[in-house]
Backbone as numpy.savetxt, mean C-alpha at the origin, in Angstrom:
# Nx Ny Nz CAx CAy CAz Cx Cy Cz
1.49 -43.60 14.76 0.67 -42.39 14.76 1.53 -41.14 14.76
2.65 -41.19 15.50 3.51 -40.02 15.55 4.09 -39.69 14.19
4.43 -40.74 13.41 4.96 -40.51 12.07 3.92 -39.88 11.17
2.67 -40.30 11.34 1.59 -39.72 10.53 1.44 -38.24 10.85
1.49 -37.91 12.16 1.35 -36.51 12.54 2.52 -35.69 12.02
3.71 -36.21 12.09 4.88 -35.49 11.61 4.79 -35.23 10.11
4.30 -36.21 9.36 4.21 -36.06 7.92 3.06 -35.15 7.51
2.03 -35.11 8.33 0.88 -34.28 7.98 1.07 -32.82 8.35
1.97 -32.51 9.29 2.14 -31.16 9.76 2.53 -30.16 8.66
3.51 -30.50 7.78 3.83 -29.58 6.70 2.63 -29.30 5.80
1.77 -30.31 5.57 0.60 -30.09 4.76 -0.33 -29.08 5.40
-0.48 -29.19 6.72 -1.32 -28.23 7.44 -0.76 -26.82 7.29
0.59 -26.69 7.40 1.23 -25.39 7.24 1.02 -24.81 5.86
1.14 -25.64 4.84 0.94 -25.18 3.47 -0.51 -24.76 3.25
-1.44 -25.54 3.76 -2.85 -25.20 3.62 -3.17 -23.88 4.31
-2.59 -23.67 5.49 -2.81 -22.43 6.22 -2.25 -21.24 5.45
-1.03 -21.42 4.92 -0.40 -20.35 4.13 -1.24 -20.02 2.90
-1.70 -21.04 2.19 -2.52 -20.82 1.00 -3.82 -20.10 1.35
-4.38 -20.45 2.51 -5.62 -19.80 2.94 -5.39 -18.32 3.21
-4.28 -18.01 3.90 -3.95 -16.61 4.17 -3.72 -15.84 2.88
-3.01 -16.47 1.94 -2.76 -15.82 0.65 -4.06 -15.53 -0.09
-4.94 -16.53 -0.15 -6.21 -16.35 -0.86 -7.04 -15.25 -0.21
-7.15 -15.29 1.11 -7.94 -14.29 1.81 -7.35 -12.89 1.66
-6.01 -12.83 1.71 -5.34 -11.53 1.58 -5.58 -10.93 0.21
-5.36 -11.70 -0.85 -5.53 -11.17 -2.20 -6.99 -10.86 -2.51
-7.91 -11.65 -1.96 -9.32 -11.38 -2.18 -9.73 -10.08 -1.49
-9.31 -9.91 -0.23 -9.64 -8.69 0.49 -8.92 -7.49 -0.11
-7.68 -7.68 -0.54 -6.93 -6.59 -1.17 -7.64 -6.11 -2.43
-8.11 -7.04 -3.25 -8.83 -6.67 -4.47 -10.09 -5.87 -4.13
-10.83 -6.31 -3.11 -12.06 -5.61 -2.73 -11.76 -4.21 -2.18
-10.71 -4.09 -1.37 -10.39 -2.79 -0.80 -9.86 -1.83 -1.88
-9.12 -2.34 -2.85 -8.66 -1.49 -3.95 -9.83 -0.99 -4.78
-10.80 -1.86 -5.05 -11.98 -1.44 -5.78 -12.78 -0.42 -4.99
-12.92 -0.65 -3.70 -13.66 0.29 -2.85 -12.94 1.63 -2.78
-11.63 1.58 -2.69 -10.83 2.80 -2.66 -10.95 3.56 -3.98
-10.97 2.84 -5.09 -11.16 3.47 -6.40 -12.53 4.13 -6.48
-13.54 3.46 -5.91 -14.89 4.03 -5.91 -14.95 5.32 -5.10
-14.36 5.32 -3.90 -14.40 6.53 -3.08 -13.56 7.65 -3.71
-12.49 7.29 -4.41 -11.72 8.31 -5.13 -12.56 8.91 -6.24
-13.27 8.07 -7.00 -14.16 8.56 -8.06 -15.27 9.43 -7.47
-15.84 9.00 -6.34 -16.89 9.77 -5.69 -16.39 11.14 -5.25
-15.18 11.16 -4.71 -14.58 12.42 -4.30 -14.38 13.35 -5.50
-13.97 12.77 -6.63 -13.78 13.57 -7.84 -15.12 14.05 -8.39
-16.13 13.17 -8.38 -17.44 13.53 -8.90 -18.09 14.65 -8.09
-17.88 14.62 -6.78 -18.44 15.65 -5.90 -17.54 16.87 -5.79
-16.38 16.79 -6.46 -15.41 17.89 -6.45 -15.02 18.28 -5.03
-14.76 17.27 -4.19 -14.40 17.52 -2.80 -12.97 18.03 -2.70
-12.73 18.98 -1.83 -11.35 19.46 -1.64 -10.53 18.45 -0.85
-9.23 18.57 -0.96 -8.37 17.69 -0.16 -8.50 18.07 1.31
-8.63 17.10 2.21 -8.84 17.41 3.62 -7.66 18.08 4.31
-6.50 18.05 3.69 -5.33 18.65 4.30 -4.45 17.62 5.01
-3.23 18.02 5.30 -2.25 17.09 5.85 -2.65 16.57 7.22
-3.09 17.46 8.10 -3.38 17.06 9.48 -4.55 16.09 9.53
-5.64 16.40 8.83 -6.80 15.52 8.81 -6.43 14.16 8.19
-5.63 14.21 7.13 -5.21 12.98 6.46 -4.40 12.08 7.41
-3.45 12.68 8.11 -2.60 11.89 9.01 -3.40 11.36 10.20
-4.27 12.21 10.78 -5.08 11.77 11.91 -6.03 10.65 11.49
-6.68 10.84 10.33 -7.59 9.82 9.83 -6.87 8.52 9.51
-5.72 8.63 8.87 -4.96 7.43 8.49 -4.48 6.66 9.72
-3.77 7.35 10.61 -3.21 6.64 11.76 -4.30 6.18 12.74
-5.38 6.96 12.84 -6.47 6.55 13.71 -7.15 5.29 13.22
-7.48 5.25 11.93 -8.12 4.07 11.35 -7.16 2.89 11.28
-5.88 3.17 11.07 -4.89 2.10 11.07 -4.79 1.45 12.46
-4.82 2.29 13.49 -4.78 1.77 14.86 -5.99 0.89 15.15
-7.18 1.35 14.74 -8.40 0.59 14.99 -8.40 -0.72 14.20
-7.88 -0.67 12.97 -7.80 -1.89 12.16 -6.91 -2.93 12.82
-5.77 -2.48 13.31 -4.85 -3.40 13.98 -5.42 -3.91 15.30
-6.09 -3.04 16.04 -6.66 -3.41 17.34 -7.72 -4.50 17.19
-8.53 -4.39 16.12 -9.65 -5.33 15.94 -9.39 -6.31 14.79
-8.12 -6.54 14.49 -7.77 -7.37 13.33 -8.18 -8.83 13.49
-8.46 -9.25 14.72 -8.84 -10.65 14.95 -10.35 -10.83 15.10
-11.10 -9.80 14.72 -12.56 -9.88 14.81 -13.18 -9.33 13.54
-14.50 -9.46 13.44 -15.21 -8.95 12.26 -15.11 -7.43 12.16
-14.92 -6.77 13.30 -14.75 -5.32 13.27 -13.54 -4.92 12.44
-12.54 -5.78 12.40 -11.36 -5.48 11.62 -11.68 -5.28 10.15
-12.62 -6.06 9.64 -13.03 -5.92 8.24 -13.69 -4.56 8.00
-14.51 -4.13 8.96 -15.15 -2.82 8.84 -14.11 -1.72 8.80
-13.16 -1.77 9.71 -12.17 -0.70 9.79 -11.20 -0.72 8.61
-10.92 -1.89 8.05 -10.03 -1.92 6.89 -10.72 -1.26 5.69
-12.03 -1.41 5.58 -12.74 -0.73 4.49 -12.88 0.76 4.77
-13.05 1.13 6.04 -13.09 2.56 6.38 -11.74 3.21 6.09
-10.66 2.50 6.41 -9.33 3.03 6.16 -9.07 3.20 4.67
-9.31 2.16 3.89 -9.02 2.24 2.46 -9.99 3.18 1.74
-11.23 3.25 2.22 -12.17 4.20 1.65 -11.75 5.63 1.93
-11.28 5.88 3.14 -10.79 7.21 3.50 -9.60 7.61 2.65
-8.66 6.67 2.45 -7.50 6.97 1.64 -7.88 7.23 0.18
-8.92 6.53 -0.29 -9.42 6.80 -1.63 -9.99 8.21 -1.73
-10.69 8.65 -0.69 -11.25 10.00 -0.68 -10.15 11.05 -0.73
-9.03 10.81 -0.05 -7.93 11.77 -0.09 -7.20 11.75 -1.43
-7.29 10.62 -2.13 -6.62 10.50 -3.43 -7.41 11.21 -4.53
-8.73 11.26 -4.39 -9.59 11.86 -5.42 -9.18 13.26 -5.83
-9.00 14.21 -4.88 -8.60 15.57 -5.25 -7.24 15.63 -5.95
-6.34 14.73 -5.60 -5.03 14.69 -6.25 -5.18 14.28 -7.71
-6.00 13.25 -7.94 -6.24 12.81 -9.32 -6.96 13.89 -10.12
-7.89 14.60 -9.48 -8.59 15.69 -10.17 -7.63 16.76 -10.63
-6.63 17.03 -9.81 -5.63 18.03 -10.16 -4.89 17.63 -11.44
-4.50 16.37 -11.52 -3.78 15.89 -12.70 -4.69 15.87 -13.93
-5.90 15.38 -13.75 -6.79 15.18 -14.89 -7.37 16.49 -15.44
-7.54 17.49 -14.58 -8.19 18.73 -15.00 -7.21 19.83 -15.38
-6.06 19.87 -14.75 -5.19 21.04 -14.91 -3.84 20.73 -15.55
-3.58 19.46 -15.83 -2.32 19.09 -16.48 -2.65 18.53 -17.87
-2.05 19.09 -18.93 -2.41 18.69 -20.30 -2.34 17.19 -20.55
-1.29 16.55 -20.12 -1.14 15.10 -20.33 -1.41 14.33 -19.05
-2.31 14.87 -18.23 -2.60 14.27 -16.93 -3.15 12.85 -17.02
-4.02 12.61 -18.01 -4.57 11.27 -18.16 -3.48 10.23 -18.42
-2.52 10.61 -19.27 -1.44 9.69 -19.58 -0.56 9.44 -18.35
-0.30 10.48 -17.58 0.52 10.33 -16.37 -0.16 9.40 -15.37
-1.46 9.61 -15.17 -2.21 8.78 -14.21 -2.22 7.32 -14.65
-2.48 7.08 -15.93 -2.54 5.71 -16.42 -1.16 5.05 -16.38
-0.11 5.82 -16.67 1.25 5.28 -16.60 1.61 4.91 -15.17
1.25 5.79 -14.23 1.51 5.51 -12.82 0.73 4.28 -12.35
-0.50 4.16 -12.82 -1.32 3.01 -12.45 -0.73 1.72 -13.00
-0.33 1.76 -14.28 0.27 0.58 -14.89 1.59 0.21 -14.25
2.42 1.22 -13.96 3.70 0.96 -13.31 3.54 0.36 -11.93
2.54 0.86 -11.19 2.27 0.32 -9.86 1.86 -1.14 -9.95
0.99 -1.45 -10.91 0.55 -2.83 -11.10 1.70 -3.75 -11.45
2.58 -3.30 -12.34 3.72 -4.13 -12.75 4.68 -4.38 -11.59
4.94 -3.33 -10.80 5.85 -3.49 -9.67 5.26 -4.44 -8.63
3.96 -4.29 -8.36 3.32 -5.17 -7.39 3.36 -6.62 -7.84
2.98 -6.85 -9.10 2.99 -8.21 -9.62 4.40 -8.79 -9.66
5.38 -7.95 -10.01 6.75 -8.41 -10.08 7.31 -8.79 -8.72
7.12 -7.92 -7.72 7.65 -8.17 -6.38 6.94 -9.34 -5.70
5.62 -9.33 -5.73 4.89 -10.41 -5.07 5.10 -11.74 -5.81
5.14 -11.68 -7.14 5.38 -12.88 -7.92 6.74 -13.48 -7.64
7.75 -12.63 -7.51 9.10 -13.14 -7.22 9.14 -13.80 -5.85
8.49 -13.17 -4.86 8.47 -13.76 -3.52 7.75 -15.09 -3.50
6.67 -15.19 -4.29 5.91 -16.44 -4.33 6.65 -17.55 -5.05
7.29 -17.21 -6.15 7.96 -18.22 -6.97 9.30 -18.63 -6.36
10.07 -17.68 -5.91 11.40 -18.00 -5.39 11.34 -18.66 -4.02
10.27 -18.35 -3.25 10.11 -18.89 -1.90 11.25 -18.46 -0.98
11.96 -17.43 -1.32 13.04 -16.94 -0.47 12.47 -16.21 0.73
13.21 -16.23 1.82 12.79 -15.56 3.04 13.40 -14.16 3.07
12.54 -13.14 2.97 13.01 -11.76 2.96 12.75 -11.06 4.29
12.64 -11.83 5.35 12.38 -11.23 6.66 13.50 -10.31 7.12
14.71 -10.51 6.58 15.85 -9.68 6.95 15.66 -8.22 6.53
14.69 -7.96 5.65 14.45 -6.59 5.20 13.65 -5.78 6.21
13.09 -6.44 7.22 12.18 -5.77 8.14 12.77 -4.54 8.80
13.94 -4.66 9.41 14.56 -3.53 10.10 14.90 -2.39 9.15
15.45 -2.73 7.99 15.80 -1.71 7.00 14.57 -0.95 6.53
13.48 -1.68 6.27 12.26 -1.04 5.78 11.66 -0.12 6.84
11.64 -0.58 8.09 11.09 0.25 9.17 11.86 1.56 9.31
13.18 1.45 9.34 14.02 2.64 9.48 13.89 3.55 8.26
13.88 2.94 7.08 13.79 3.71 5.86 12.46 4.45 5.73
11.37 3.79 6.08 10.05 4.42 6.00 9.95 5.57 7.00
10.50 5.38 8.20 10.48 6.45 9.19 11.26 7.67 8.71
12.45 7.43 8.17 13.27 8.54 7.65 12.57 9.24 6.49
12.01 8.46 5.56 11.32 9.04 4.41 10.09 9.83 4.84
9.36 9.32 5.83 8.17 10.02 6.33 8.54 11.37 6.93
9.56 11.38 7.77 10.00 12.63 8.39 10.54 13.60 7.35
11.28 13.07 6.38 11.81 13.92 5.30 10.67 14.50 4.48
9.61 13.70 4.25 8.45 14.18 3.52 7.76 15.31 4.25
7.64 15.19 5.56 7.04 16.28 6.34 7.90 17.54 6.24
9.22 17.36 6.29 10.12 18.50 6.15 9.98 19.17 4.79
9.83 18.37 3.74 9.67 18.92 2.40 8.39 19.73 2.28
7.33 19.28 2.97 6.05 20.00 2.93 6.13 21.31 3.71
6.63 21.25 4.93 6.64 22.43 5.80 7.62 23.50 5.34
8.74 23.07 4.74 9.76 24.02 4.32 9.74 24.28 2.81
8.72 23.71 2.13 8.52 23.95 0.70 9.79 23.66 -0.12
10.23 22.40 -0.03 11.44 21.97 -0.73 11.06 20.94 -1.79
10.79 21.37 -3.01 10.36 20.44 -4.06 11.40 19.39 -4.41
12.67 19.74 -4.32 13.72 18.77 -4.61 13.72 17.64 -3.59
13.55 17.99 -2.33 13.49 16.98 -1.28 12.24 16.13 -1.43
11.12 16.77 -1.81 9.88 16.02 -2.01 10.04 14.98 -3.11
10.76 15.35 -4.18 10.99 14.40 -5.27 11.88 13.25 -4.79
12.90 13.57 -4.00 13.78 12.53 -3.47 13.01 11.59 -2.54
12.08 12.14 -1.76 11.26 11.32 -0.87 10.37 10.37 -1.68
9.81 10.87 -2.78 8.99 10.02 -3.64 9.81 8.86 -4.20
11.04 9.14 -4.60 11.92 8.08 -5.11 12.24 7.07 -4.00
12.46 7.58 -2.78 12.73 6.69 -1.64 11.53 5.79 -1.37
10.35 6.39 -1.40 9.15 5.62 -1.12 8.90 4.55 -2.19
9.24 4.85 -3.42 9.08 3.85 -4.47 9.91 2.60 -4.16
11.16 2.82 -3.80 12.05 1.69 -3.47 11.58 0.97 -2.22
11.21 1.74 -1.20 10.79 1.15 0.07 9.48 0.37 -0.06
8.53 0.90 -0.84 7.25 0.21 -1.00 7.40 -1.07 -1.82
8.29 -1.03 -2.82 8.57 -2.26 -3.56 9.16 -3.31 -2.62
10.07 -2.87 -1.74 10.65 -3.79 -0.77 9.61 -4.28 0.23
8.66 -3.41 0.60 7.62 -3.80 1.55 6.70 -4.87 0.96
6.39 -4.76 -0.33 5.58 -5.79 -1.00 6.32 -7.12 -0.98
7.60 -7.07 -1.29 8.43 -8.28 -1.27 8.47 -8.88 0.13
8.68 -8.03 1.13 8.78 -8.48 2.51 7.47 -9.09 3.00
6.35 -8.40 2.78 5.07 -8.86 3.32 4.62 -10.16 2.64
4.83 -10.26 1.33 4.47 -11.50 0.63 5.29 -12.65 1.16
6.59 -12.40 1.39 7.46 -13.42 1.95 7.00 -13.82 3.35
6.55 -12.85 4.13 6.06 -13.14 5.48 4.86 -14.09 5.44
3.97 -13.85 4.49 2.80 -14.73 4.36 3.24 -16.14 3.95
4.12 -16.21 2.96 4.57 -17.50 2.44 5.24 -18.34 3.52
6.03 -17.69 4.38 6.81 -18.42 5.38 6.14 -18.45 6.76
4.88 -18.02 6.81 4.14 -18.12 8.07 4.41 -17.03 9.07
5.15 -16.00 8.67 5.42 -14.89 9.59 4.22 -13.99 9.78
3.31 -14.00 8.81 2.06 -13.23 8.90 0.90 -14.18 8.65
0.06 -14.36 9.67 -1.08 -15.28 9.56 -2.41 -14.56 9.61
-2.39 -13.24 9.77 -3.62 -12.46 9.82 -3.82 -11.76 8.49
-4.82 -12.19 7.75 -4.98 -11.65 6.39 -5.44 -10.20 6.39
-6.06 -9.73 7.46 -6.46 -8.33 7.53 -5.23 -7.44 7.64
-4.30 -7.80 8.51 -3.06 -7.04 8.65 -2.23 -7.11 7.38
-2.19 -8.28 6.76 -1.45 -8.43 5.50 -2.05 -7.55 4.42
-3.36 -7.50 4.36 -4.05 -6.67 3.36 -3.73 -5.20 3.55
-3.78 -4.74 4.80 -3.50 -3.33 5.09 -2.07 -2.98 4.68
-1.12 -3.85 4.99 0.28 -3.58 4.64 0.45 -3.48 3.13
-0.12 -4.41 2.40 0.00 -4.39 0.94 -0.75 -3.21 0.34
-1.90 -2.87 0.90 -2.65 -1.71 0.38 -1.85 -0.43 0.56
-1.29 -0.24 1.76 -0.50 0.96 2.03 0.69 1.03 1.08
1.33 -0.11 0.83 2.46 -0.14 -0.10 2.02 0.26 -1.50
0.90 -0.27 -1.96 0.40 0.06 -3.29 0.00 1.52 -3.39
-0.68 2.02 -2.36 -1.12 3.43 -2.35 0.09 4.37 -2.44
1.08 4.15 -1.57 2.26 5.01 -1.57 3.09 4.85 -2.84
3.12 3.66 -3.37 3.84 3.41 -4.61 3.20 4.20 -5.75
1.88 4.17 -5.81 1.16 4.88 -6.87 1.33 6.39 -6.76
1.15 6.95 -5.56 1.26 8.40 -5.40 2.70 8.88 -5.64
3.67 8.08 -5.23 5.07 8.45 -5.46 5.41 8.43 -6.94
4.95 7.38 -7.63 5.19 7.29 -9.07 4.46 8.40 -9.81
3.28 8.76 -9.34 2.53 9.86 -9.94 3.30 11.17 -9.82
3.87 11.41 -8.65 4.65 12.63 -8.42 5.88 12.68 -9.31
6.60 11.57 -9.39 7.82 11.52 -10.20 7.51 11.72 -11.68
6.49 11.03 -12.17 6.12 11.17 -13.59 5.66 12.59 -13.90
4.92 13.19 -12.98 4.49 14.57 -13.18 5.68 15.50 -13.25
6.68 15.27 -12.40 7.88 16.10 -12.43 8.66 15.91 -13.72
8.81 14.67 -14.15 9.56 14.40 -15.38 8.85 14.97 -16.60
7.53 15.05 -16.53 6.78 15.62 -17.64 6.82 17.13 -17.65
7.41 17.71 -16.59 7.55 19.15 -16.52 6.29 19.86 -16.09
5.39 19.14 -15.41 4.12 19.73 -15.02 4.05 20.04 -13.54
5.13 19.82 -12.81 5.13 20.13 -11.38 6.31 21.06 -11.06
């Protein structure tokens, strides 16, 4: 009997990992669609951007609640509130590109396509290679903290060059975060699909906005 249990244990681990992956990608797809809907709604209603303080308070507040209730059904509610809120903040930014920049549609679509390719490439590599990228955790945490603080400095001191550098940093860091989080799921380091979804969503959101900023700058429209 002990041999049977020993041989069956890896199968249980694989089944659990596959379940987390399926649930994560399913919830991620739904939250991305919901976020796209709230962004469209924000654009249709011509809502102004809520501003930096409201955005940060709303983001970190909803992120805290999502993490706090991640093991209950409330976690699903808060993850949709979080991603819907972020979609609402994205709407005015997209309106700016689409209405006031001559090639804004092309920039937005290029940023969207680039984000999709990077996500598929990073997550696909982690899934296929089965390599453990947990060693990236400390680097990513420190890098995101530095980039976040630098981004605040660029906003408060009106430094467009620093803002562009921060966008480039976030692109690299978010690509690494997708690789790291997918690897965590594959190797059992992350077993909560709600938390995994939030991490991947945040990576995709920041990757898209950073790429949008860089493309806008390269096009000479910022």
